[in-house]
Each structure stands twice: as C-alpha cells, then as structure tokens.
C-alpha cells in the first residue's frame, strides 16, 4: 500500500469513527490516544483471526459426539 493510499484510508476511518487517530505535523505523524487504542484492538482482532485460521487448518481430532433430536 502506498503512503498516499494509506493516509486516505486513515482519514476515511477517522471520519467514520468521528475521532482523530493521527496527529500530523511537519516532523511526522504520531498516533493519538484514540489511535493507539484502535491499533491495539485491531492487533488483537488480527491475532484472534490468525488463531481461528490456524485452528481451521488443523483436522478435528476430538472425539466429541454430536447428539441430534427433535422437540415436539
């Protein structure tokens, strides 16, 4: 992803969330407190997704039985 494209995506996310995520200055950019929180939560979500993908790639070796039936 190019820097201009990433900047645009961050600005769109800021508009959607209604909060500034990045302080932009001549010296560079830094995450705001809200930006750090969003980054922390995104990182956690990515880790959960990766664990899910890894678990789905493994064959199910459990001996758990599934009971079926109906209620009248």
Short mmCIF file of C-alpha atoms in Angstrom, two decimals:
data_model
loop_
_atom_site.label_atom_id
_atom_site.label_comp_id
_atom_site.label_asym_id
_atom_site.label_seq_id
_atom_site.Cartn_x
_atom_site.Cartn_y
_atom_site.Cartn_z
CA UNK A 1 0.00 0.00 0.00
CA UNK A 2 1.42 3.38 -0.96
CA UNK A 3 1.75 6.15 1.61
CA UNK A 4 -0.92 8.37 -0.02
CA UNK A 5 -3.37 5.46 -0.15
CA UNK A 6 -2.72 4.62 3.49
CA UNK A 7 -3.19 8.25 4.51
CA UNK A 8 -6.51 8.35 2.68
CA UNK A 9 -7.69 5.15 4.38
CA UNK A 10 -6.74 6.53 7.80
CA UNK A 11 -8.60 9.78 7.07
CA UNK A 12 -11.69 7.83 5.99
CA UNK A 13 -11.53 5.78 9.18
CA UNK A 14 -11.19 8.96 11.24
CA UNK A 15 -14.30 10.38 9.56
CA UNK A 16 -16.23 7.15 10.08
CA UNK A 17 -15.28 6.94 13.77
CA UNK A 18 -15.62 10.68 14.35
CA UNK A 19 -12.27 10.88 16.12
CA UNK A 20 -8.74 11.86 15.13
CA UNK A 21 -6.41 8.86 15.13
CA UNK A 22 -3.20 10.55 13.97
CA UNK A 23 -1.58 13.87 14.84
CA UNK A 24 0.03 15.10 11.61
CA UNK A 25 2.92 17.55 11.94
CA UNK A 26 5.89 18.68 9.90
CA UNK A 27 8.14 16.41 11.96
CA UNK A 28 5.99 13.40 11.15
CA UNK A 29 2.87 11.74 12.45
CA UNK A 30 2.04 10.16 15.78
CA UNK A 31 -0.96 8.17 16.92
CA UNK A 32 -3.33 9.93 19.27
CA UNK A 33 -4.59 8.15 22.36
CA UNK A 34 -7.63 7.04 20.33
CA UNK A 35 -5.32 5.92 17.53
CA UNK A 36 -3.28 3.79 19.93
CA UNK A 37 -6.47 2.19 21.24
CA UNK A 38 -7.76 1.44 17.73
CA UNK A 39 -4.36 -0.01 16.80
CA UNK A 40 -4.32 -2.17 19.95
CA UNK A 41 -7.80 -3.52 19.25
CA UNK A 42 -7.01 -4.13 15.57
CA UNK A 43 -3.88 -6.05 16.53
CA UNK A 44 -5.89 -8.18 18.96
CA UNK A 45 -8.54 -8.86 16.28
CA UNK A 46 -5.81 -9.88 13.82
CA UNK A 47 -4.34 -12.29 16.36
CA UNK A 48 -7.75 -13.85 17.01
CA UNK A 49 -8.36 -14.20 13.27
CA UNK A 50 -4.96 -15.83 12.79
CA UNK A 51 -5.65 -18.34 15.59
CA UNK A 52 -9.03 -19.13 14.03
CA UNK A 53 -7.47 -19.67 10.61
CA UNK A 54 -4.78 -21.88 12.16
CA UNK A 55 -7.37 -23.93 14.04
CA UNK A 56 -9.48 -24.37 10.90
CA UNK A 57 -6.42 -25.66 9.03
CA UNK A 58 -5.94 -28.43 11.59
CA UNK A 59 -8.02 -31.59 11.29
CA UNK A 60 -10.54 -32.09 14.06
CA UNK A 61 -9.16 -34.85 16.24
CA UNK A 62 -11.71 -34.54 19.02
CA UNK A 63 -13.90 -37.50 19.87
CA UNK A 64 -16.83 -35.29 20.76
CA UNK A 65 -20.18 -36.71 19.75
CA UNK A 66 -23.00 -34.56 18.48
CA UNK A 67 -26.45 -35.57 19.59
CA UNK A 68 -29.40 -34.74 17.39
CA UNK A 69 -33.07 -34.96 18.08
CA UNK A 70 -36.31 -33.09 17.81
CA UNK A 71 -38.66 -31.37 20.19
CA UNK A 72 -42.38 -31.89 19.75
#
